[in-house]
Amino acid sequence: MPGHKTMNTTTSSAASVFEAPGPGSWTVDAAHFPRPVSRFQAEIHPQGITKGFLDCARRYGLLIDTLDYRFINGFAYVTVVPAPEAEIPARFRAAEDVFRKKIWREDLERWDRDVKPASIRTHKELLAVDPLALSDDELIAYIEQCRDNLERMIHQHHSFNLAAILPVGDFMAHVGAWTDAPIGEFLALTRGSAPESAGTFPEMDRLAEEIRNSPDARQILESGKASADILAQLRDAPGPLGEAARDYLGVVGDRLLNSLDTGEPSAIEVPDALVARIRMAVEQSAAQAEAVAEADVSRLREKIPAEHRADFDELLDEVRLVSRLRDERGFYSDVWAGGVMRRALLSAGARLAADGLIEEAAHLIEASYDEIQALLGRQGGPSGAELAARASYRKGHRVDTAPAELGDPASPPPPMDGLPPQVRRVMTALGTAIQSLGANVQSNRDSAVIRGIGASPGTYSGIARVIDGPDDLGRLERGDVLVTAATTDSFNIVLPLLGAIVTNAGGLLSHAAIVGREYGIPSVVGTRIATAQIADGTRVTVDGTTGEVRIDSP
């Protein structure tokens, strides 16, 4: 109903009102934001998504203008904004070039040549600054630099959305028209195309090799000391070992870990997960993500009608080409920039906590930017108790406590029969991709079998580790079945530890689905109830082909 409101009891003194932020139908984004985000992130994130999507919508000839994101009580809600009528002729013309020129290739080339290297340089330049050595005024200026960078990086991430997802949406739409076989099996043919999605990259390989060649390093790694101490010893080691450790931690340490929110920990704050990942890399060869065997390709190719197999080959090639962009556009944009931002805010928060103005350093991220400036300038701002209440609210709430929809009832998409063929193809590819980012399957809560979407084929039995947030990632052990609400791009650092993935939210193109396929582990997504139904430590069997998770024992 228009103006739909609901009330949720929070840990603060006031109840939270959920009201549509504007006209239309608004849907909660459970796949990317499974928990409330910080006040700082909610203020900066929406415009980057909206502007970035608009950039690529025009370039790719979409009949929608952008995705409008708003945060209501910390939860993300999205609505689709149609393209202005005056722009439709230009959108039609742009759509004619999309598949003929394969314009995502131009975007990928620009990413590799210009955008990614520039982003790495900027992040490293900001990390070269020691916030602890800055005066209060210098720290305020530094925080502004980091915030400007994060704002640019959110925009940058989403300006590459269509290059990353349109080819795969097109592939899925065609394969779905050609065969009734599970689409997840065909998407698994991209495995090996995105090594960073499988948690491996040159800095990791180099550190693992240095440790293998050094008995002293192996002794450090297996010393039984606290993980933070192990990382410090490796980082401070002389020669190539210390250099490799510093390079690795320089790349991953200040990336956000399983979150797009600056309010959540970066990897260096969860040292147990990093050390477990290093240990596993030392035990294995550098090449972790193996390409799909040609026999598997041939087997699935046989399910495609003969007259379409050449087209199938071409479409698969394009998906493999851009596959790595799905996660890289986050890794090197806002996932890294968010970690850089968090580092600066934690340093500032430590000063304020030392002066008794806030209770904990991390609580500063619960403030808006204006409030942060006021606090650092000693010119007022929220009390420590107010910021603590905001932190408590975020810690105590999850997306299943928020309404799934706000505003007007969702309308079916308009028919595309009268559109020009290339416009129809672009919109079909986009619709298929977006629909596959998040989907839910209704399961029987009383059943020992939980049903979702089979996103990465295979079967695996292991111990379920129910992870509520980044702070829990240190509990993961090799071979565990990750059970969580959703995963994000930054989670790839610890992915290789897992035997299987099960999530509440997500669809065939959700992050959990993609990384599961890339690393070749069974994944079931969109279960809605997995974290509620599966107890931590339970033994489960995950079937990533059928989409079923069986609870084997308590």
Coordinates of C-alpha atoms in Angstrom, one line a residue:
M1 CA 0.0 0.0 0.0
P2 CA 1.2 3.5 -0.7
G3 CA 2.8 5.0 2.4
H4 CA 3.1 1.6 4.0
K5 CA 4.6 1.8 7.5
T6 CA 5.7 -0.8 10.0
M7 CA 7.3 -0.4 13.4
N8 CA 10.2 -2.4 14.7
T9 CA 11.4 -2.3 18.3
T10 CA 15.1 -1.3 18.4
T11 CA 17.8 -1.2 21.0
S12 CA 17.5 2.6 21.0
S13 CA 14.8 4.6 22.9
A14 CA 12.7 5.2 19.7
A15 CA 11.0 2.6 17.5
S16 CA 12.1 2.5 13.9
V17 CA 9.6 3.5 11.3
F18 CA 9.8 2.0 7.8
E19 CA 8.3 4.3 5.2
A20 CA 8.9 4.4 1.5
P21 CA 11.4 7.2 0.8
G22 CA 9.6 8.2 -2.4
P23 CA 7.0 7.1 -5.0
G24 CA 7.1 3.6 -6.5
S25 CA 7.9 0.2 -5.2
W26 CA 10.9 -0.3 -3.0
T27 CA 12.6 -3.6 -2.4
V28 CA 15.0 -4.4 0.4
D29 CA 18.5 -5.4 -0.8
A30 CA 19.3 -8.5 1.4
A31 CA 22.0 -9.8 -0.9
H32 CA 24.4 -6.8 -0.5
F33 CA 23.4 -5.4 2.8
P34 CA 22.2 -8.2 5.2
R35 CA 22.5 -6.0 8.2
P36 CA 22.1 -2.3 8.9
V37 CA 24.9 -0.1 7.7
S38 CA 26.7 2.6 9.7
R39 CA 25.4 6.2 9.6
F40 CA 28.6 7.2 7.8
Q41 CA 28.1 4.6 5.0
A42 CA 24.4 5.3 4.6
E43 CA 25.1 8.9 4.0
I44 CA 27.8 8.3 1.3
H45 CA 26.7 5.1 -0.5
P46 CA 23.4 5.8 -2.4
Q47 CA 24.6 8.6 -4.7
G48 CA 27.6 6.5 -5.9
I49 CA 25.4 3.6 -6.9
T50 CA 22.8 5.9 -8.6
K51 CA 25.4 7.9 -10.5
G52 CA 27.5 4.9 -11.5
F53 CA 24.6 2.9 -12.8
L54 CA 23.4 5.9 -14.7
D55 CA 26.7 6.2 -16.5
C56 CA 26.6 2.7 -17.8
A57 CA 22.8 2.7 -18.4
R58 CA 23.3 5.4 -21.1
R59 CA 26.3 3.8 -22.6
Y60 CA 24.6 0.4 -22.9
G61 CA 21.2 1.7 -24.1
L62 CA 19.0 0.7 -21.2
L63 CA 15.4 1.7 -20.9
I64 CA 15.9 2.3 -17.2
D65 CA 17.9 5.2 -16.0
T66 CA 19.3 4.0 -12.8
L67 CA 18.7 2.1 -9.5
D68 CA 17.7 4.5 -6.8
Y69 CA 19.2 3.4 -3.4
R70 CA 18.1 4.7 -0.1
F71 CA 18.8 3.5 3.5
I72 CA 15.9 3.3 5.8
N73 CA 17.0 2.6 9.4
G74 CA 20.3 1.4 8.0
F75 CA 18.7 -1.1 5.6
A76 CA 19.1 -0.7 1.8
Y77 CA 16.0 -0.3 -0.3
V78 CA 16.1 0.1 -4.1
T79 CA 13.7 1.1 -6.8
V80 CA 14.0 1.2 -10.6
V81 CA 14.0 4.6 -12.3
P82 CA 12.8 4.5 -16.0
A83 CA 14.8 6.4 -18.6
P84 CA 13.4 9.8 -19.5
E85 CA 11.2 9.7 -22.6
A86 CA 13.4 12.3 -24.3
E87 CA 16.4 10.0 -24.1
I88 CA 14.7 6.9 -25.6
P89 CA 15.9 7.5 -29.2
A90 CA 19.5 7.9 -28.0
R91 CA 19.2 4.7 -25.9
F92 CA 17.9 2.8 -28.9
R93 CA 20.9 3.9 -30.9
A94 CA 23.3 2.9 -28.1
A95 CA 21.7 -0.5 -27.7
E96 CA 22.4 -1.3 -31.4
D97 CA 26.2 -1.2 -30.7
V98 CA 26.2 -3.2 -27.5
F99 CA 26.5 -6.7 -28.9
R100 CA 27.7 -5.8 -32.3
K101 CA 30.8 -4.1 -30.9
K102 CA 30.9 -6.0 -27.6
I103 CA 31.5 -2.8 -25.8
W104 CA 32.2 -4.5 -22.5
R105 CA 35.6 -5.3 -24.0
E106 CA 36.4 -1.6 -24.2
D107 CA 35.4 -1.2 -20.6
L108 CA 37.5 -4.1 -19.5
E109 CA 40.5 -2.7 -21.4
R110 CA 40.0 0.7 -19.8
W111 CA 39.8 -1.0 -16.4
D112 CA 43.1 -2.9 -16.9
R113 CA 45.0 0.0 -18.6
D114 CA 43.9 3.0 -16.6
V115 CA 41.3 2.6 -13.8
K116 CA 42.6 -0.3 -11.8
P117 CA 46.3 0.9 -11.7
A118 CA 45.2 4.4 -10.8
S119 CA 43.0 3.1 -7.9
I120 CA 45.8 1.0 -6.5
R121 CA 48.2 4.0 -6.6
T122 CA 45.6 6.2 -4.8
H123 CA 44.9 3.6 -2.1
K124 CA 48.6 3.0 -1.4
E125 CA 49.3 6.7 -1.3
L126 CA 46.6 7.2 1.4
L127 CA 47.9 4.2 3.3
A128 CA 51.4 5.6 3.3
V129 CA 50.1 8.4 5.6
D130 CA 50.3 7.5 9.3
P131 CA 47.1 9.0 10.9
L132 CA 48.7 8.8 14.4
A133 CA 51.4 11.2 13.4
L134 CA 48.9 13.9 12.2
S135 CA 47.7 16.9 14.2
D136 CA 44.0 17.2 14.8
D137 CA 43.6 19.6 11.8
E138 CA 45.7 17.4 9.6
L139 CA 43.7 14.4 10.6
I140 CA 40.4 16.2 9.7
A141 CA 41.9 17.0 6.2
Y142 CA 43.1 13.4 5.8
I143 CA 39.7 12.0 6.6
E144 CA 38.2 14.3 4.0
Q145 CA 40.7 12.9 1.5
C146 CA 39.7 9.4 2.3
R147 CA 36.0 10.2 2.2
D148 CA 36.4 11.8 -1.3
N149 CA 38.3 8.7 -2.4
L150 CA 35.6 6.4 -1.1
E151 CA 32.9 8.5 -2.8
R152 CA 34.7 8.2 -6.1
M153 CA 35.3 4.5 -5.7
I154 CA 31.6 3.7 -5.0
H155 CA 30.8 5.6 -8.2
Q156 CA 33.6 3.8 -10.1
H157 CA 32.5 0.4 -8.9
H158 CA 29.0 0.8 -10.2
S159 CA 30.0 2.5 -13.5
F160 CA 31.3 -1.0 -14.5
N161 CA 28.1 -2.8 -13.5
L162 CA 26.9 -3.6 -17.0
A163 CA 30.4 -4.6 -18.3
A164 CA 30.5 -7.2 -15.5
I165 CA 26.9 -8.5 -15.6
L166 CA 25.4 -7.9 -19.1
P167 CA 27.4 -10.6 -20.9
V168 CA 26.5 -13.2 -18.3
G169 CA 22.9 -12.2 -18.3
D170 CA 22.8 -12.6 -22.1
F171 CA 24.5 -16.0 -21.8
M172 CA 21.9 -17.1 -19.2
A173 CA 19.0 -15.9 -21.2
H174 CA 20.1 -17.7 -24.3
V175 CA 21.0 -21.0 -22.5
G176 CA 17.6 -20.9 -20.7
A177 CA 15.9 -20.6 -24.1
W178 CA 17.9 -23.5 -25.5
T179 CA 17.8 -26.1 -22.7
D180 CA 16.0 -27.0 -19.5
A181 CA 19.3 -28.1 -17.8
P182 CA 20.2 -26.2 -14.6
I183 CA 21.8 -22.9 -15.5
G184 CA 24.2 -23.2 -12.5
E185 CA 26.0 -26.0 -14.3
F186 CA 26.6 -23.8 -17.3
L187 CA 27.7 -20.9 -15.2
A188 CA 30.3 -23.2 -13.5
L189 CA 32.1 -23.4 -16.9
T190 CA 33.6 -20.0 -16.1
R191 CA 35.7 -21.5 -13.3
G192 CA 39.3 -20.4 -13.5
S193 CA 38.5 -17.1 -15.2
A194 CA 38.7 -15.0 -12.1
P195 CA 41.5 -16.1 -9.8
E196 CA 41.0 -13.3 -7.3
S197 CA 37.4 -14.5 -6.8
A198 CA 38.9 -17.7 -5.6
G199 CA 41.1 -15.8 -3.1
T200 CA 44.4 -16.1 -4.9
F201 CA 46.6 -13.4 -6.3
P202 CA 50.3 -12.8 -6.9
E203 CA 51.1 -11.3 -3.5
M204 CA 49.5 -14.4 -1.8
D205 CA 51.5 -16.8 -4.0
R206 CA 54.7 -15.0 -3.3
L207 CA 54.3 -15.0 0.4
A208 CA 53.4 -18.7 0.4
E209 CA 56.5 -19.5 -1.6
E210 CA 58.8 -17.6 0.7
I211 CA 57.4 -19.4 3.8
R212 CA 57.8 -22.8 2.1
N213 CA 61.5 -22.0 1.5
S214 CA 62.1 -20.8 5.0
P215 CA 62.2 -23.2 8.0
D216 CA 62.2 -20.2 10.3
A217 CA 59.0 -18.8 8.6
R218 CA 57.2 -22.1 8.9
Q219 CA 58.1 -22.2 12.6
I220 CA 56.6 -18.8 13.0
L221 CA 53.5 -19.8 11.2
E222 CA 53.0 -22.9 13.4
S223 CA 54.2 -21.4 16.6
G224 CA 50.8 -21.4 18.3
K225 CA 51.2 -17.7 19.1
A226 CA 48.3 -15.3 18.7
S227 CA 47.5 -14.7 15.0
A228 CA 48.2 -10.9 15.3
D229 CA 51.7 -11.7 16.7
I230 CA 52.3 -14.2 13.9
L231 CA 51.4 -11.6 11.3
A232 CA 53.7 -9.0 13.0
Q233 CA 56.6 -11.4 13.0
L234 CA 56.2 -12.2 9.3
R235 CA 55.8 -8.6 8.4
D236 CA 58.9 -7.6 10.4
A237 CA 61.1 -10.5 9.1
P238 CA 64.2 -9.4 7.2
G239 CA 64.8 -9.9 3.5
P240 CA 62.3 -11.3 1.0
L241 CA 60.0 -12.9 3.6
G242 CA 59.2 -9.6 5.3
E243 CA 58.9 -7.9 2.0
A244 CA 56.4 -10.5 0.7
A245 CA 54.4 -10.4 4.0
R246 CA 54.2 -6.6 3.8
D247 CA 53.1 -6.7 0.2
Y248 CA 50.4 -9.2 1.0
L249 CA 49.1 -7.4 4.0
G250 CA 49.4 -4.1 2.1
V251 CA 46.9 -5.5 -0.5
V252 CA 44.4 -7.3 1.7
G253 CA 44.9 -6.0 5.2
D254 CA 42.9 -2.8 4.7
R255 CA 40.2 -4.3 2.5
L256 CA 36.8 -4.6 4.2
L257 CA 36.1 -8.2 5.2
N258 CA 32.7 -9.5 4.1
S259 CA 31.1 -6.2 4.0
L260 CA 30.6 -3.1 1.9
D261 CA 30.2 -1.0 5.0
T262 CA 33.0 1.0 6.6
G263 CA 31.4 0.2 9.9
E264 CA 32.5 -3.4 9.7
P265 CA 36.0 -4.8 10.2
S266 CA 38.8 -4.9 7.7
A267 CA 40.8 -8.0 7.2
I268 CA 43.7 -7.0 9.5
E269 CA 41.2 -6.8 12.3
V270 CA 40.4 -10.5 11.9
P271 CA 44.0 -11.9 12.1
D272 CA 42.8 -15.5 12.7
A273 CA 41.2 -15.6 9.3
L274 CA 44.3 -14.2 7.6
V275 CA 46.7 -16.7 9.3
A276 CA 44.4 -19.6 8.4
R277 CA 44.4 -18.4 4.8
I278 CA 48.2 -18.2 4.7
R279 CA 48.6 -21.6 6.3
M280 CA 46.4 -23.1 3.6
A281 CA 48.3 -21.3 0.8
V282 CA 51.6 -22.7 2.1
E283 CA 50.2 -26.2 2.0
Q284 CA 49.0 -25.9 -1.6
S285 CA 50.5 -25.1 -4.9
A286 CA 50.2 -21.5 -6.2
A287 CA 47.6 -22.4 -8.8
Q288 CA 44.5 -23.0 -6.8
A289 CA 41.6 -22.3 -9.2
E290 CA 41.7 -24.9 -11.9
A291 CA 40.0 -24.2 -15.3
V292 CA 37.1 -26.4 -16.2
A293 CA 38.0 -29.7 -17.9
E294 CA 37.2 -29.8 -21.6
A295 CA 35.2 -32.9 -21.0
D296 CA 32.8 -31.0 -18.8
V297 CA 32.5 -28.3 -21.4
S298 CA 31.7 -30.9 -24.1
R299 CA 29.2 -32.7 -21.9
L300 CA 27.2 -29.5 -21.3
R301 CA 27.6 -28.3 -24.8
E302 CA 25.9 -31.5 -26.0
K303 CA 22.7 -30.3 -24.2
I304 CA 22.6 -27.3 -26.5
P305 CA 20.8 -27.8 -29.9
A306 CA 23.4 -28.3 -32.6
E307 CA 22.3 -25.1 -34.5
H308 CA 23.0 -23.0 -31.5
R309 CA 26.4 -24.4 -30.4
A310 CA 28.5 -21.9 -32.2
D311 CA 26.6 -19.1 -30.5
F312 CA 27.0 -20.9 -27.2
D313 CA 30.7 -21.0 -27.6
E314 CA 30.9 -17.3 -28.4
L315 CA 28.7 -16.3 -25.5
L316 CA 30.7 -18.4 -23.1
D317 CA 33.9 -16.9 -24.3
E318 CA 32.6 -13.4 -23.5
V319 CA 31.4 -14.5 -20.0
R320 CA 34.8 -15.9 -19.3
L321 CA 36.5 -12.8 -20.5
V322 CA 34.7 -10.4 -18.1
S323 CA 34.2 -12.8 -15.2
R324 CA 37.0 -11.4 -13.2
L325 CA 35.5 -7.9 -13.4
R326 CA 32.6 -9.0 -11.3
D327 CA 34.7 -8.9 -8.1
E328 CA 37.7 -6.8 -9.2
R329 CA 35.5 -3.7 -9.6
G330 CA 34.8 -4.0 -5.9
F331 CA 38.2 -5.1 -4.7
Y332 CA 40.1 -2.2 -6.2
S333 CA 37.3 0.3 -5.7
D334 CA 35.1 0.7 -2.6
V335 CA 36.1 -2.5 -0.8
W336 CA 39.7 -1.2 -0.6
A337 CA 38.7 2.4 -0.2
G338 CA 36.3 1.5 2.6
G339 CA 39.1 -0.1 4.5
V340 CA 41.3 2.9 4.0
M341 CA 38.5 5.1 5.3
R342 CA 37.9 2.8 8.3
R343 CA 41.6 3.0 9.2
A344 CA 41.4 6.8 9.3
L345 CA 38.2 6.9 11.3
L346 CA 39.5 4.4 13.8
S347 CA 42.5 6.6 14.4
A348 CA 40.4 9.6 14.9
G349 CA 38.0 7.6 17.1
A350 CA 40.9 6.5 19.3
R351 CA 41.7 10.1 20.0
L352 CA 38.1 11.0 20.9
A353 CA 37.8 7.9 23.1
A354 CA 41.0 8.9 24.9
D355 CA 39.5 12.3 25.6
G356 CA 36.3 10.7 26.9
L357 CA 34.1 12.1 24.1
I358 CA 33.1 8.6 22.8
E359 CA 33.0 5.2 24.3
E360 CA 34.9 3.2 21.7
A361 CA 37.0 4.2 18.7
A362 CA 34.8 2.3 16.3
H363 CA 31.7 4.2 17.4
L364 CA 32.9 7.3 15.4
I365 CA 31.8 5.5 12.2
E366 CA 28.2 5.6 13.6
A367 CA 28.3 9.4 13.1
S368 CA 27.4 11.3 10.0
Y369 CA 30.2 13.3 8.3
D370 CA 29.1 16.6 9.8
E371 CA 28.9 15.0 13.2
I372 CA 32.5 13.6 12.7
Q373 CA 33.8 17.0 11.8
A374 CA 32.1 18.6 14.8
L375 CA 33.5 16.0 17.2
L376 CA 37.0 16.2 15.9
G377 CA 36.8 20.0 15.9
R378 CA 35.6 19.8 19.6
Q379 CA 32.5 21.7 18.5
G380 CA 29.8 19.5 19.8
G381 CA 28.3 16.4 18.0
P382 CA 26.4 13.4 19.3
S383 CA 27.2 12.1 22.8
G384 CA 29.2 8.9 23.4
A385 CA 26.0 7.3 24.6
E386 CA 24.1 8.1 21.4
L387 CA 26.8 6.7 19.2
A388 CA 26.9 3.5 21.4
A389 CA 23.2 3.2 21.0
R390 CA 23.5 3.4 17.2
A391 CA 26.2 0.7 17.3
S392 CA 24.0 -1.5 19.5
Y393 CA 21.1 -1.1 17.0
R394 CA 23.2 -2.3 14.1
K395 CA 24.6 -5.2 16.0
G396 CA 21.2 -6.3 17.1
H397 CA 19.3 -6.2 13.8
R398 CA 19.3 -8.1 10.6
V399 CA 17.5 -7.7 7.3
D400 CA 14.8 -10.3 8.2
T401 CA 13.6 -7.8 10.8
A402 CA 12.9 -5.2 8.0
P403 CA 9.9 -5.2 5.6
A404 CA 10.8 -6.8 2.3
E405 CA 8.9 -4.1 0.3
L406 CA 7.8 -0.6 0.9
G407 CA 5.5 1.7 -1.0
D408 CA 3.3 0.7 -3.9
P409 CA 2.9 -3.0 -4.9
A410 CA 5.5 -4.0 -7.5
S411 CA 4.2 -3.9 -11.1
P412 CA 5.1 -6.5 -13.7
P413 CA 7.7 -5.3 -16.2
P414 CA 6.2 -3.9 -19.4
P415 CA 6.1 -6.2 -22.5
M416 CA 9.1 -6.0 -24.8
D417 CA 7.4 -7.4 -27.9
G418 CA 7.4 -4.0 -29.7
L419 CA 11.0 -3.1 -29.0
P420 CA 13.8 -3.2 -31.6
P421 CA 15.6 -6.6 -31.4
Q422 CA 18.8 -5.3 -30.0
V423 CA 17.1 -3.2 -27.4
R424 CA 15.0 -6.2 -26.4
R425 CA 18.2 -8.3 -26.1
V426 CA 19.9 -5.7 -23.9
M427 CA 16.9 -5.5 -21.6
T428 CA 16.4 -9.2 -21.5
A429 CA 20.0 -9.7 -20.5
L430 CA 19.8 -7.1 -17.8
G431 CA 16.5 -8.4 -16.4
T432 CA 18.0 -11.9 -16.3
A433 CA 21.1 -10.7 -14.5
I434 CA 19.3 -8.6 -12.0
Q435 CA 16.7 -11.3 -11.2
S436 CA 19.6 -13.7 -10.6
L437 CA 21.4 -11.4 -8.1
G438 CA 18.7 -12.2 -5.5
A439 CA 16.0 -14.8 -5.3
N440 CA 14.3 -16.7 -2.5
V441 CA 12.9 -20.2 -2.3
Q442 CA 10.3 -21.1 0.3
S443 CA 11.4 -23.9 2.6
N444 CA 9.5 -25.9 5.2
R445 CA 10.8 -24.8 8.5
D446 CA 10.0 -28.1 10.1
S447 CA 11.9 -30.1 7.5
A448 CA 15.4 -31.5 7.9
V449 CA 16.0 -30.5 4.3
I450 CA 16.4 -26.8 3.5
R451 CA 15.8 -25.8 -0.1
G452 CA 17.4 -23.0 -2.1
I453 CA 19.0 -22.4 -5.5
G454 CA 21.7 -24.7 -6.6
A455 CA 24.3 -22.1 -7.6
S456 CA 27.6 -24.2 -7.8
P457 CA 27.3 -27.9 -8.5
G458 CA 28.6 -30.7 -6.4
T459 CA 27.9 -32.4 -3.1
Y460 CA 29.8 -31.9 0.2
S461 CA 29.3 -32.9 3.8
G462 CA 30.9 -31.0 6.6
I463 CA 30.5 -29.0 9.8
A464 CA 28.3 -25.9 9.5
R465 CA 29.8 -22.7 10.7
V466 CA 27.1 -20.1 11.2
I467 CA 28.7 -16.7 10.6
D468 CA 26.7 -13.7 11.7
G469 CA 29.2 -11.0 10.7
P470 CA 32.9 -10.3 10.0
D471 CA 33.9 -10.7 13.6
D472 CA 32.9 -14.4 13.4
L473 CA 35.2 -15.2 10.4
G474 CA 38.0 -16.1 12.7
R475 CA 36.0 -19.2 13.8
L476 CA 36.2 -20.7 10.3
E477 CA 38.3 -23.8 9.9
R478 CA 39.4 -25.5 6.8
G479 CA 36.6 -27.6 5.3
D480 CA 33.8 -25.9 7.2
V481 CA 30.4 -25.2 5.5
L482 CA 29.8 -21.5 5.6
V483 CA 26.2 -20.7 6.6
T484 CA 25.5 -16.9 6.5
A485 CA 23.0 -14.3 5.4
A486 CA 25.0 -13.3 2.4
T487 CA 28.6 -12.7 1.2
T488 CA 30.2 -9.7 -0.5
D489 CA 33.2 -9.2 -2.7
S490 CA 35.6 -8.7 0.2
F491 CA 34.9 -12.2 1.5
N492 CA 37.2 -13.8 -1.1
I493 CA 40.2 -13.5 1.2
V494 CA 39.0 -16.4 3.3
L495 CA 37.0 -18.3 0.7
P496 CA 39.6 -21.1 0.1
L497 CA 39.1 -22.4 3.6
L498 CA 35.5 -23.5 2.9
G499 CA 34.1 -26.8 1.8
A500 CA 30.7 -25.4 0.8
I501 CA 28.6 -22.2 1.0
V502 CA 24.9 -21.8 2.1
T503 CA 23.2 -18.3 2.3
N504 CA 19.8 -16.9 3.1
A505 CA 19.9 -14.4 0.3
G506 CA 21.1 -14.4 -3.3
G507 CA 20.6 -15.9 -6.7
L508 CA 22.6 -17.4 -9.5
L509 CA 24.7 -14.2 -9.9
S510 CA 25.0 -13.3 -6.2
H511 CA 28.5 -13.1 -4.9
A512 CA 28.3 -16.4 -3.0
A513 CA 27.2 -18.2 -6.2
I514 CA 30.0 -16.7 -8.2
V515 CA 32.8 -17.4 -5.8
G516 CA 31.5 -20.9 -5.1
R517 CA 31.7 -21.7 -8.8
E518 CA 35.1 -20.1 -9.2
Y519 CA 36.6 -22.1 -6.5
G520 CA 34.7 -25.3 -7.4
I521 CA 32.8 -25.8 -4.1
P522 CA 29.1 -26.5 -3.8
S523 CA 26.9 -23.5 -3.1
V524 CA 23.2 -23.2 -2.3
V525 CA 21.8 -19.6 -2.1
G526 CA 18.5 -18.0 -1.5
T527 CA 17.3 -20.4 1.2
R528 CA 15.9 -17.5 3.4
I529 CA 16.1 -19.6 6.6
A530 CA 19.4 -21.4 6.7
T531 CA 20.9 -19.3 9.5
A532 CA 17.8 -19.8 11.6
Q533 CA 17.4 -23.5 10.9
I534 CA 21.0 -24.8 11.0
A535 CA 22.8 -24.7 14.4
D536 CA 26.5 -23.9 14.5
G537 CA 28.5 -27.1 14.6
T538 CA 25.8 -29.2 13.0
R539 CA 26.9 -31.6 10.3
V540 CA 25.2 -30.9 6.9
T541 CA 25.3 -32.1 3.4
V542 CA 25.1 -29.5 0.7
D543 CA 24.0 -30.4 -2.8
G544 CA 24.9 -27.5 -5.1
T545 CA 23.2 -29.1 -8.1
T546 CA 19.7 -29.6 -6.6
G547 CA 19.8 -26.7 -4.2
E548 CA 19.2 -28.9 -1.1
V549 CA 20.9 -28.7 2.3
R550 CA 20.3 -31.7 4.5
I551 CA 20.8 -31.4 8.3
D552 CA 22.6 -34.7 9.1
S553 CA 23.2 -34.5 12.9
P554 CA 23.2 -32.0 15.8

